[in-house]
Coordinates of C-alpha atoms and ligand atoms in Angstrom, one line a residue:
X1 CA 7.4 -43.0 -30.8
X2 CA 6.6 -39.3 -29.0
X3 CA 4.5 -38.7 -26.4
X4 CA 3.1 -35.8 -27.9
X5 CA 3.2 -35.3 -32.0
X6 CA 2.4 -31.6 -33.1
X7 CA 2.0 -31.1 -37.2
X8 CA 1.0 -28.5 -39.8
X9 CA -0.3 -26.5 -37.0
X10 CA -1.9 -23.1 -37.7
X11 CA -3.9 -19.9 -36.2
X12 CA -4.4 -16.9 -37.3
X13 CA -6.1 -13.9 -35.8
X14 CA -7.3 -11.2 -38.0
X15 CA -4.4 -10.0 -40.1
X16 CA -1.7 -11.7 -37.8
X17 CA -0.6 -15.1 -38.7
X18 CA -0.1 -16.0 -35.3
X19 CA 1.1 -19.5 -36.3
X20 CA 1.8 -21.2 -39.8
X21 CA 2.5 -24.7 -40.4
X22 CA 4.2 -25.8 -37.6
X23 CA 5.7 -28.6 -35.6
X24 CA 7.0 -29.6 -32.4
X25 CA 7.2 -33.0 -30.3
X26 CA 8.0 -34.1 -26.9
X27 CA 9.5 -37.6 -25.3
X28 CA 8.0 -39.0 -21.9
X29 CA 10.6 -38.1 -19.7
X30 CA 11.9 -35.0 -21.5
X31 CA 12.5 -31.2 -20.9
X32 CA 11.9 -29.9 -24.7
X33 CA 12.4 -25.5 -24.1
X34 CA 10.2 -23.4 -26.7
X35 CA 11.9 -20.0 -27.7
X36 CA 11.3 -17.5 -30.1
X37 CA 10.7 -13.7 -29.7
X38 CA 7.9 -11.5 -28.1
X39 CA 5.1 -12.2 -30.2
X40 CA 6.5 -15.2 -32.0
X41 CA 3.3 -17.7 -31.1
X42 CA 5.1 -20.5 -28.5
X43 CA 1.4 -18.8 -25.8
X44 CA -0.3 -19.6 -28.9
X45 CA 0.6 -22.7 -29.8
X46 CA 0.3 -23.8 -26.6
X47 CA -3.1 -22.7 -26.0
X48 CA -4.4 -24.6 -29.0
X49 CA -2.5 -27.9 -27.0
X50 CA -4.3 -26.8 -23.8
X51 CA -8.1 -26.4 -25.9
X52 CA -8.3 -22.9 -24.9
X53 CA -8.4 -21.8 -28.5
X54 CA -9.1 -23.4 -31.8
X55 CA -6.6 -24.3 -34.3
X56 CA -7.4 -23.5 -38.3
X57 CA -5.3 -26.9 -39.1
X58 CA -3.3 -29.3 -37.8
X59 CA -3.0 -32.4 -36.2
X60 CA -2.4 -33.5 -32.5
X61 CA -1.1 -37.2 -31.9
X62 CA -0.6 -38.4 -28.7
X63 CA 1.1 -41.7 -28.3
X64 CA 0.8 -41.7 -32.1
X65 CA -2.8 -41.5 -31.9
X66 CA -4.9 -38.5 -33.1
X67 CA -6.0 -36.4 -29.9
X68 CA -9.7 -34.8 -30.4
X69 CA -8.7 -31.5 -28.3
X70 CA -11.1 -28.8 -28.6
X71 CA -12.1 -28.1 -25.0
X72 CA -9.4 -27.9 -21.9
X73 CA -11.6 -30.8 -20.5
X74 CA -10.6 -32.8 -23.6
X75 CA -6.8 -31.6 -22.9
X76 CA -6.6 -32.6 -19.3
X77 CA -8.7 -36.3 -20.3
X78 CA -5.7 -36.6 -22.2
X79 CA -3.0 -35.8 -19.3
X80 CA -2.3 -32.2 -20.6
X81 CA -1.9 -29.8 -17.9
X82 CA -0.6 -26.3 -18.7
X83 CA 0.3 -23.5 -16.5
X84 CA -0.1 -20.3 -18.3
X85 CA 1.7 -17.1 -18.7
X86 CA -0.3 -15.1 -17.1
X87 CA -2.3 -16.6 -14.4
X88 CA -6.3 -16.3 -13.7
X89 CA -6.3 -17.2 -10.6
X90 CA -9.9 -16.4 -9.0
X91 CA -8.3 -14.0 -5.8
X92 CA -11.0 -15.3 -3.2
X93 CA -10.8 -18.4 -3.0
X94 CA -8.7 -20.5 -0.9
X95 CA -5.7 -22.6 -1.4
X96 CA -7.3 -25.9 -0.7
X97 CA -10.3 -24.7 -2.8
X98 CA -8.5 -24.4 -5.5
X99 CA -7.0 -27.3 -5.2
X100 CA -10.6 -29.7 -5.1
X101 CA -11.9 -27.8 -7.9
X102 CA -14.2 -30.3 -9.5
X103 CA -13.7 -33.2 -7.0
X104 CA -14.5 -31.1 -3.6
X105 CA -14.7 -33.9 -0.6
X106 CA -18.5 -34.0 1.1
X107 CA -19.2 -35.5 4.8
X108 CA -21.6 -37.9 5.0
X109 CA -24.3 -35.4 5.5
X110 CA -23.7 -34.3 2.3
X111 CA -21.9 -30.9 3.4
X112 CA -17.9 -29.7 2.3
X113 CA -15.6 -31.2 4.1
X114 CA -13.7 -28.6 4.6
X115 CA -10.9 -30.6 6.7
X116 CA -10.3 -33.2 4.3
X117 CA -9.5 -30.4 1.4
X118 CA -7.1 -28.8 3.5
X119 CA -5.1 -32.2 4.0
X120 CA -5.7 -33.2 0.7
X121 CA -4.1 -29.6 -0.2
X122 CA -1.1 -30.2 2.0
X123 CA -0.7 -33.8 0.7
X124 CA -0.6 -31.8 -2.7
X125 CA 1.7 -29.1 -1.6
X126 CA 3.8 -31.4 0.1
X127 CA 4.8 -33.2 -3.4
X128 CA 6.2 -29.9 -4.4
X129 CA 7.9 -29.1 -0.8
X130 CA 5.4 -26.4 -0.4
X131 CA 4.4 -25.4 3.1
X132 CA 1.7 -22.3 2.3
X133 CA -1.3 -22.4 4.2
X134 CA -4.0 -23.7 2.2
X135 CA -6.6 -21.6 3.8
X136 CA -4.8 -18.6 2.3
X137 CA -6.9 -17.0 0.2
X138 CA -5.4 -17.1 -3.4
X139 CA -5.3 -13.5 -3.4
X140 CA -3.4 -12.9 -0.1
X141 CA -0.3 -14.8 -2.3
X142 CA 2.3 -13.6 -4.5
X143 CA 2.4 -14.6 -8.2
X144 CA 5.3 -16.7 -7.3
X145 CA 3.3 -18.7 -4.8
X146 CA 0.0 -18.5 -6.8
X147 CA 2.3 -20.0 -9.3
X148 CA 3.3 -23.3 -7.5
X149 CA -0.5 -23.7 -6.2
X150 CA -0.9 -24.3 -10.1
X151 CA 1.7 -26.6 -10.4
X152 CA 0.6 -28.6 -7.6
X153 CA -2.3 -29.2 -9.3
X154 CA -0.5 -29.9 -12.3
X155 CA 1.2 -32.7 -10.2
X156 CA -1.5 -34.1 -8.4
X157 CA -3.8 -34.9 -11.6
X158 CA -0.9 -36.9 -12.9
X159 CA -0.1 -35.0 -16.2
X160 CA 1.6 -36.8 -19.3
X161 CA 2.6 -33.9 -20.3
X162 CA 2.9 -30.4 -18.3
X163 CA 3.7 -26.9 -20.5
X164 CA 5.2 -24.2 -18.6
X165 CA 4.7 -20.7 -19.9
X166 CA 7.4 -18.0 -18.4
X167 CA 7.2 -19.9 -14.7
X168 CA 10.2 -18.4 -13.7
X169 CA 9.3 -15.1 -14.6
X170 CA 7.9 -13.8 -11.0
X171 CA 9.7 -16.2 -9.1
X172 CA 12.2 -15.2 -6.4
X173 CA 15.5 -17.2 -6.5
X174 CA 14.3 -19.9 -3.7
X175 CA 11.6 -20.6 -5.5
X176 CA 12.8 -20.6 -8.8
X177 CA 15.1 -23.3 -7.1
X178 CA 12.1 -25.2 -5.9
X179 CA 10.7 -25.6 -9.6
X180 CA 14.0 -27.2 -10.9
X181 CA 13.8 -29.4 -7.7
X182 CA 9.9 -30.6 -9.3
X183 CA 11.0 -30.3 -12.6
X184 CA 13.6 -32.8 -12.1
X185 CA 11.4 -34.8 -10.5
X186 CA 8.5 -35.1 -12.7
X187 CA 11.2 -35.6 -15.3
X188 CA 12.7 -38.7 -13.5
X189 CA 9.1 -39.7 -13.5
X190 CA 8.3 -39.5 -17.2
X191 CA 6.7 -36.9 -17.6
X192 CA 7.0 -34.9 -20.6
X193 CA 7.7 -31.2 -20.6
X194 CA 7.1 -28.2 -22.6
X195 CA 9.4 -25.0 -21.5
X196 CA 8.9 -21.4 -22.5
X197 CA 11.6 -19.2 -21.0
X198 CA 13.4 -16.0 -22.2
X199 CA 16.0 -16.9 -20.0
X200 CA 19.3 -18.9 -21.8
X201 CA 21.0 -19.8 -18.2
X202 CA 18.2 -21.7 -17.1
X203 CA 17.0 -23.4 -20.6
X204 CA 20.5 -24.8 -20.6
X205 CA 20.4 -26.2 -17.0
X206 CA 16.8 -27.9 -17.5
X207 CA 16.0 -28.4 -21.3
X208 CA 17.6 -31.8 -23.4
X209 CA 16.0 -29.7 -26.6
X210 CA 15.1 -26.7 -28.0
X211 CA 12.5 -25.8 -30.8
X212 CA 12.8 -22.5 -31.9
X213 CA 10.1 -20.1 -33.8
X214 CA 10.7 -17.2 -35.4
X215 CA 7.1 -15.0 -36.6
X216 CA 5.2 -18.0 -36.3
X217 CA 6.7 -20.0 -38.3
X218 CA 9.4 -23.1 -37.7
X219 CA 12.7 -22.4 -37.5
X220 CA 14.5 -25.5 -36.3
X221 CA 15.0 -27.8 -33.3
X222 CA 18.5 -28.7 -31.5
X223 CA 20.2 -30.6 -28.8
X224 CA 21.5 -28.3 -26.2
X225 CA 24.4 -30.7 -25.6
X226 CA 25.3 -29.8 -29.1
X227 CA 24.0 -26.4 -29.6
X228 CA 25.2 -22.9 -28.0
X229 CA 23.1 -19.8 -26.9
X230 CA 24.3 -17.9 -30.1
X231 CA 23.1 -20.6 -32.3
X232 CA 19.6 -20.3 -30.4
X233 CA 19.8 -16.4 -30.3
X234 CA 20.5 -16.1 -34.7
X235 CA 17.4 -18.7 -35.2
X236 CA 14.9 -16.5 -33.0
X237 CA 16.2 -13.3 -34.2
X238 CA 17.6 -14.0 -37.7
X239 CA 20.7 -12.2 -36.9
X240 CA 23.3 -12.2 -34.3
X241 CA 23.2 -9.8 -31.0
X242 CA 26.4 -8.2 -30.7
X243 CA 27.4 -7.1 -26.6
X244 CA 24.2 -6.8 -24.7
X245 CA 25.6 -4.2 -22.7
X246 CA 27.6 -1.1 -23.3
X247 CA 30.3 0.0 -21.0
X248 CA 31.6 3.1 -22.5
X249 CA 31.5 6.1 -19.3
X250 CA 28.8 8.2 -18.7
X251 CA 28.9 11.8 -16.7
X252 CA 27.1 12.0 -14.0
X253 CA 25.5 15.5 -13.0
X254 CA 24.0 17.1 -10.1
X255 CA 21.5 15.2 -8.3
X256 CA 17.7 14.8 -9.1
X257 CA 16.7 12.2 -6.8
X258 CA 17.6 12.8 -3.2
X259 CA 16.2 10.4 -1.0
X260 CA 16.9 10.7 2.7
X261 CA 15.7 8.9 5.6
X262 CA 13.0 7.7 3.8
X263 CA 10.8 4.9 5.3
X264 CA 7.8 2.9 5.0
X265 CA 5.9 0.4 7.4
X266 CA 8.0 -2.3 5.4
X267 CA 11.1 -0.6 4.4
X268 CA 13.5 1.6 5.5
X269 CA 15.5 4.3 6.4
X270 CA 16.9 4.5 3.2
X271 CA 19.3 7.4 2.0
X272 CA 19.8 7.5 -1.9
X273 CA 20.9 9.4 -4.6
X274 CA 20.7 9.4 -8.8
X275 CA 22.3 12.0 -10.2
X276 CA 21.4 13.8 -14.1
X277 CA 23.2 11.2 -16.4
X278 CA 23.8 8.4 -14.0
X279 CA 21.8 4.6 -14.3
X280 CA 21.5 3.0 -10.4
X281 CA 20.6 -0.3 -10.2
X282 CA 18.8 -1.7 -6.6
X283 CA 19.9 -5.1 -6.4
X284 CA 18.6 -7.4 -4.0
X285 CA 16.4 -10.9 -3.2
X286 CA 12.9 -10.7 -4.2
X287 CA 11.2 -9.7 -1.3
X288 CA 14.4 -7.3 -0.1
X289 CA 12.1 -4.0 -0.5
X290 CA 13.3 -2.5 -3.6
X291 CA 10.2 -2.0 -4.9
X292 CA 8.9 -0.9 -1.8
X293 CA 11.2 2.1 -2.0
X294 CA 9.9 2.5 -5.6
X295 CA 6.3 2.9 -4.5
X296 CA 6.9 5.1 -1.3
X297 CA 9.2 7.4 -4.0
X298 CA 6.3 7.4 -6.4
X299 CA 3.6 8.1 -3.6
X300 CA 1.9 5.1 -3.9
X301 CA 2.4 3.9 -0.8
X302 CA 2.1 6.3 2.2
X303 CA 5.6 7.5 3.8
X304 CA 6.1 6.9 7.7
X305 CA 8.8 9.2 7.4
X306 CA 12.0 10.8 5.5
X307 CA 11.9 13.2 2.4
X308 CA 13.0 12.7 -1.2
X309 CA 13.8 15.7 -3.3
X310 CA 13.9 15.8 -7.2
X311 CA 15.9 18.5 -8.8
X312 CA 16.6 20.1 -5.8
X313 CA 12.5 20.4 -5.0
X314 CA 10.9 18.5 -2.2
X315 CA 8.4 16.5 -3.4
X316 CA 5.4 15.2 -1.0
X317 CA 3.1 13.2 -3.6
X318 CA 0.0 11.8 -2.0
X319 CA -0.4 10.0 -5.0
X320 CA 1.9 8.7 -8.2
X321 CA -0.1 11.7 -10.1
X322 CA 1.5 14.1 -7.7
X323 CA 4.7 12.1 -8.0
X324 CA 4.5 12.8 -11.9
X325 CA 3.5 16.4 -11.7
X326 CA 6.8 16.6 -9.9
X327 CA 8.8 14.7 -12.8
X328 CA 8.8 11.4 -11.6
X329 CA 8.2 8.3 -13.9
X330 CA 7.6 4.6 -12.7
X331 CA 7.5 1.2 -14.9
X332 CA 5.4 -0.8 -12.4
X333 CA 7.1 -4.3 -12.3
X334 CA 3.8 -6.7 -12.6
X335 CA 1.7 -6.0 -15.9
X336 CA -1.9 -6.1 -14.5
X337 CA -0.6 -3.6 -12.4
X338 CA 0.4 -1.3 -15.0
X339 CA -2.3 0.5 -15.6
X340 CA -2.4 -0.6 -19.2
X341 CA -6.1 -0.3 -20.5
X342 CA -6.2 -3.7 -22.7
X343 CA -9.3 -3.1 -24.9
X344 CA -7.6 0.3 -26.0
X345 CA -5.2 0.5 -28.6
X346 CA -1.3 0.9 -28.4
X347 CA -1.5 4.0 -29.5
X348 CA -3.7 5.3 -26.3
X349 CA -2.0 3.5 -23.9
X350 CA 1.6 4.8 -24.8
X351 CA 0.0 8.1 -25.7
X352 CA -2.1 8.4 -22.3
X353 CA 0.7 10.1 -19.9
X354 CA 1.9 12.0 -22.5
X355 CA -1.8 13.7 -23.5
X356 CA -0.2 17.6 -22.7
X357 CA 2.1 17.6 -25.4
X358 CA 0.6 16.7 -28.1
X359 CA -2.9 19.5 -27.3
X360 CA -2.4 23.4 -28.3
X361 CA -5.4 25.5 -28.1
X362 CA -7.7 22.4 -26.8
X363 CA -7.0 20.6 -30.2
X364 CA -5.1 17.2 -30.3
X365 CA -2.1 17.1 -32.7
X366 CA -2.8 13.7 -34.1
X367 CA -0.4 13.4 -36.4
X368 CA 1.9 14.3 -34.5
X369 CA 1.0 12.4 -31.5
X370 CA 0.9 9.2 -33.9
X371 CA 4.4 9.6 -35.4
X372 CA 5.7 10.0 -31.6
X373 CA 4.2 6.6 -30.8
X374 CA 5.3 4.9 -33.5
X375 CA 8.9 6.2 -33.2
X376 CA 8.7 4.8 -29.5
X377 CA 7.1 1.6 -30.7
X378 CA 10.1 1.5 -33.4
X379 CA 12.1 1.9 -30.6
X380 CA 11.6 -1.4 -28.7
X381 CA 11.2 -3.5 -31.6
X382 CA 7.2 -3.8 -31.7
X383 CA 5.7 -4.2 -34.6
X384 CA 4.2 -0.7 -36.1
X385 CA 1.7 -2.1 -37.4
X386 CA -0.2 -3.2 -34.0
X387 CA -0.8 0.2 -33.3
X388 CA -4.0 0.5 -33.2
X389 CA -4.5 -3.1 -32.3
X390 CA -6.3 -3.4 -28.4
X391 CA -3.5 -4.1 -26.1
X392 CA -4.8 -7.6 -25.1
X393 CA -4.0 -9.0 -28.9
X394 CA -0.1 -8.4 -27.7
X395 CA 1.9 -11.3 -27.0
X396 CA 2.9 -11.4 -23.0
X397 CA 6.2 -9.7 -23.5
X398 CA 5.0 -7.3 -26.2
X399 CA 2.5 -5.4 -23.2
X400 CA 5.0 -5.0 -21.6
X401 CA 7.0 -3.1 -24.1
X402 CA 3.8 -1.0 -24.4
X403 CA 3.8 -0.1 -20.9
X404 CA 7.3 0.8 -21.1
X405 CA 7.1 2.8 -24.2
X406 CA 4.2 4.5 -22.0
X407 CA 7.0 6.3 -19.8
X408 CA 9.8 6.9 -22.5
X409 CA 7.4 9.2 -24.3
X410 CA 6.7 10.7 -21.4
X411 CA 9.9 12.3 -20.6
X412 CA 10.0 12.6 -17.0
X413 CA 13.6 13.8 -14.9
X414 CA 13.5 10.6 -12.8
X415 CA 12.6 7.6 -14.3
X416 CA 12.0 4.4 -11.9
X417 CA 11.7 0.9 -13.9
X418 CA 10.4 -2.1 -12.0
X419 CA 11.8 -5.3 -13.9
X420 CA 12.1 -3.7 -17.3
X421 CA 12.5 -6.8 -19.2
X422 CA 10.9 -9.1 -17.5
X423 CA 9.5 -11.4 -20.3
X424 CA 11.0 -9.4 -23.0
X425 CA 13.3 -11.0 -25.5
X426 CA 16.9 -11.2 -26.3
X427 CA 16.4 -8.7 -29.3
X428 CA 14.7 -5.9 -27.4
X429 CA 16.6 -6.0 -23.9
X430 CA 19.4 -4.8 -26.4
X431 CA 17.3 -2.3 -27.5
X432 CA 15.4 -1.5 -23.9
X433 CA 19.6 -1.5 -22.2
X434 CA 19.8 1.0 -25.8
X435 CA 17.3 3.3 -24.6
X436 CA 18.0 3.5 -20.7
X437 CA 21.5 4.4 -21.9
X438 CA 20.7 7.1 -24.3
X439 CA 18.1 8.6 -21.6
X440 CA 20.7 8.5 -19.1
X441 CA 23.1 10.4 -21.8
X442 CA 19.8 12.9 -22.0
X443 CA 20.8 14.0 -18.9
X444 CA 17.7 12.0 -16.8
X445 CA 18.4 10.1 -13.7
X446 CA 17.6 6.7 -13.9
X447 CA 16.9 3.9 -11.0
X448 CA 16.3 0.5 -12.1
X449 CA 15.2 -2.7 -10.5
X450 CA 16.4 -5.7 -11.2
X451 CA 16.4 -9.3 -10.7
X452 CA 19.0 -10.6 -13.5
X453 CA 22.5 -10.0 -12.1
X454 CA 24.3 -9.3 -15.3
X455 CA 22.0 -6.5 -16.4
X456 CA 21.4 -5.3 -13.1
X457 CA 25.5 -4.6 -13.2
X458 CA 25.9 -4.5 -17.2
X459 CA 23.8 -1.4 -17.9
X460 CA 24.4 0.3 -14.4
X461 CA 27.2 3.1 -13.1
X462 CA 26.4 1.9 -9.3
X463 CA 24.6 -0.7 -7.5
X464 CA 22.8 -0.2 -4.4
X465 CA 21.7 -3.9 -2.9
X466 CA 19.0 -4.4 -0.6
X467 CA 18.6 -6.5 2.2
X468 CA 15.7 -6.9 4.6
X469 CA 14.5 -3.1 4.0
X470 CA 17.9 -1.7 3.9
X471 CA 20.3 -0.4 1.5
X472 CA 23.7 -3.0 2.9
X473 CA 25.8 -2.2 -0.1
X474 CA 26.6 0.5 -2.7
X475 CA 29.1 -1.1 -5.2
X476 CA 30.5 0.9 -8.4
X477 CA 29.5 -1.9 -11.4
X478 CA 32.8 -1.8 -13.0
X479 CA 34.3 -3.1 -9.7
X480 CA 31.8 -6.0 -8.9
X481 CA 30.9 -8.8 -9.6
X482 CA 27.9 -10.8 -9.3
X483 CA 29.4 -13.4 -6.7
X484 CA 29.8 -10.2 -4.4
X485 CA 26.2 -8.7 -5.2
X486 CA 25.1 -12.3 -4.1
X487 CA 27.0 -12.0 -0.7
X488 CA 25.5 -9.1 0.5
X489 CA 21.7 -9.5 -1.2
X490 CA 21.8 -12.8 1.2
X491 CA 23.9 -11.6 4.2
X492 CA 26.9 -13.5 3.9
X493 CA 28.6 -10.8 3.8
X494 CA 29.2 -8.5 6.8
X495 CA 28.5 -5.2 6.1
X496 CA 29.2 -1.7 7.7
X497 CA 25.3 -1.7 8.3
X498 CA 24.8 -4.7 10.2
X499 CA 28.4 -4.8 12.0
X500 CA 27.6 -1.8 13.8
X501 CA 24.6 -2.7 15.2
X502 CA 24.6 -3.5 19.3
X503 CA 24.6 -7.1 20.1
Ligands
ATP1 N1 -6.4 -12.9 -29.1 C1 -5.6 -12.4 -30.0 N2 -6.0 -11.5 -30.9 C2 -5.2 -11.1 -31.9 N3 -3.9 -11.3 -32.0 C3 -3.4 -12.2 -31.1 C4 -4.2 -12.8 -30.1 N4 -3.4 -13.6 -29.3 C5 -2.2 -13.5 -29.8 N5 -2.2 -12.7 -30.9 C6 -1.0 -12.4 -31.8 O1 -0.4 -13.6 -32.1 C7 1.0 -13.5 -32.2 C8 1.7 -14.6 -31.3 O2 1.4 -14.3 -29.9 P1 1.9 -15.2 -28.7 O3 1.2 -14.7 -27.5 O4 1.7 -16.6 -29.1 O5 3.5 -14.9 -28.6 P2 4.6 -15.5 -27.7 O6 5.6 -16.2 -28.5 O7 4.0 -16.2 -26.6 O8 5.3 -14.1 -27.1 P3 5.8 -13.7 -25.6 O9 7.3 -14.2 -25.5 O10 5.8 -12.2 -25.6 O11 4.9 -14.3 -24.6 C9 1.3 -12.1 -31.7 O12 1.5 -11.3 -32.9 C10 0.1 -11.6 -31.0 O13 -0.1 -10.2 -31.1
MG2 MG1 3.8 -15.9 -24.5

């Protein structure tokens, strides 16, 4: 018998059938991997299991027995602990707060006993091999860490069953490394658990199954000891995905991103260039400063010193609006961060940097301005018909697309993207690696950071990899591999930079 039964489940918001009619169970003890496209309802389904939103049919059985879920109270009564997508995390409160939520300890006066919640928060932490400080405000932490605060909790209230929506997604590499470690543990301990990933590499190392949806609906379930990652890619997309990445030459023209000397209080000197027509990828450990030099290129951050030039001009932004003035474009890497307005529609959010071009005479070309979106929005794969839904109503991945979409119709010289696909599907990173080519062919200079070693050297000329602040490496991507990216983004590598230094 399953440990958890889902049947004839469905939800639909508005016009969108977010989910209809479907099905999915788990075995104590099992890693069961959800997939399906941007949009395709696996935050939605799991939601409903979690009591955070009502179902319009459908049954829940747990241990064969039907499970009253309406509330997330009922859903962790019943050993269901989820850790979402995106987390809402209150920023000021502490570790060890967060962790007694609900069950805080008291002295015998009746007062917190605020030393026995931070050893009961290091006990917790220490389950997971986590040494943060539990009086670390929540907010001082990075998603990542934030992140395994969550599962800790997970952990210590004993779940049955634990979903994990996107964890990896703002992990660095250690700590990606530290989930599998829990994972694996939890598993070994019977726990059941639900896996949402866009990533194949790592569904195949954890998962025994897959269940895959396509547009809210079932499409089919599969051993991974006897299915492929093609298999899995033609059931979430309905058709296959040819050669993510391109490699036919590009020609690179004169430079418009100089960067020289360029440091900030946690970065630098850095020296760089992207010339008209070329894509650069900064490769490096999360945490290496790459987006760091993004931000102090942008003028978010203040420079301590150095001096970038685009097209030959200095520019000096004191803030990014200067930095766009001066034809410089940045795709922020962490989506609350992207200035994405989520009670507006697509439409004015991809439209809002771009507001110039479609006015003459103080009137607003709306027709116009609408068939640009949408031919963006075409673009990346999202659905046209969204376009004038609020942002917010977007699955995870599909925001993001917005906010990307955001800076392709704004046609800047320099674009900088931040994690471009971060949480996008399989589909449209073909179609995001699509566009980056075909602006680079436009003659822009692109910069890109990235995280996922194949793109990072599939749909880039050159690689610059970071280390501790510094550029260590500048490789040509037809000559490298990812073995030797890895070498220098950890330092096992000696290189010119840190050889010469005085001993
Ligand atoms: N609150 C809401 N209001 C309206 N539509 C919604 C709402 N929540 C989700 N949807 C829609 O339901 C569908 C399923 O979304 P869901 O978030 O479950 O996708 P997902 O599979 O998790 O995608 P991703 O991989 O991008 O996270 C999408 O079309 C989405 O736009
Ligand atoms: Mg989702």
């Amino acid at each position: 018998m399953s440990l958890l039964h889902l049947e004839g489940i469905s939800k639909r918001f508005g016009a969108t059938m977010a989910l209809n009619n479907v099905r999915f169970d788990l075995n104590a003890g099992e890693v069961h991997a959800l997939m399906g496209e941007n949009g395709a309802g696996k935050s939605t389904l799991m939601k409903i299991l979690a009591g955070n939103i009502e179902r319009d049919a459908g049954s829940i059985r747990i241990d064969g027995a039907e499970a009253d879920i309406r509330s997330p109270r009922d859903a962790a009564r019943h050993g269901i602990a989820i850790i979402h997508q995106e987390l809402n995390t209150v920023p000021d409160m502490t570790v060890a707060e967060n962790l007694s939520l609900g069950r805080e300890p008291t002295t015998r006066f009746g007062t917190l006993d605020r030393a026995m919640m931070d050893t009961l928060a290091r006990e917790k932490l220490g389950r997971i091999h986590s040494t943060i400080d539990p009086r670390r405000k929540l907010g001082s932490l990075s998603v990542g860490m934030q992140q395994m605060v969550e599962i800790a909790r997970a952990v210590s209230e004993n779940a049955r069953v634990l979903v994990l929506d996107e964890p990896t997604a703002a992990l660095s590499r250690a700590e990606a490394l530290e989930l599998y470690k829990v994972i694996a543990q939890m598993r070994a301990a019977g726990v059941g658990m639900i896996y949402i990933s866009h990533r194949m590499e790592e569904v195949w190392q954890l998962a025994d199954r897959v269940t895959v949806f396509r547009d809210g609906t079932y499409v089919g379930t599969g051993r991974l000891s006897e299915i492929g990652p093609a298999d899995v890619v033609r059931m979430m997309v309905g058709r296959t995905v040819a050669d993510l990445y391109h490699h036919e030459p590009r020609q690179a023209g004169r430079p418009l991103l100089t960067v020289r000397g360029l440091a900030g209080p946690l970065v630098g000197p850095v020296d760089l260039d992207v010339r008209a027509g070329e894509v650069v990828c900064m490769a490096g450990l999360i945490g290496s400063g790459r987006t760091e030099v993004a931000r102090l290129i942008f003028g978010a951050d203040d420079r301590t010193q150095g001096h970038v030039n685009i097209d030959g001009r200095p520019s000096m932004p004191s803030d990014p609006a200067g930095a766009i003035a001066d034809g410089v474009g940045l795709v922020p890497e962490n989506r609350k961060e992207q200035g994405l307005f989520l009670d507006h529609s697509v439409e004015d959010n991809v439209a809002i940097s771009s507001l110039d071009r479609f006015v003459s005479r103080g009137v607003i070309r709306r027709k116009e301005r609408r068939a640009a979106v949408l031919a963006e929005m075409g673009r990346l794969r999202l659905r046209l018909n969204a376009v004038d839904l609020p942002v917010k109503a977007l699955s995870g991945g599909n925001q993001q697309k917005a906010a990307l979409a955001r800076w392709l119709l704004r046609d800047c010289g320099v674009l900088i993207l931040d994690e471009p696909t971060r949480g996008v599907d399989i589909g449209a990173k073909r179609e995001i690696y699509e566009q980056i080519d075909n602006l680079a062919r436009a003659g822009k200079a692109i910069l890109v950071i990235s995280s996922d070693l194949p793109e990072a050297i599939g749909i880039s000329d050159r690689l610059l990899v970071m280390r501790e602040g510094r550029i260590v490496a500048e490789l040509k991507s037809s000559q490298t591999s990812e073995e030797e990216v890895m070498l220098y983004a950890t330092g096992t590598m000696a290189t010119a930079a840190n050889t010469g230094a005085p001993a």
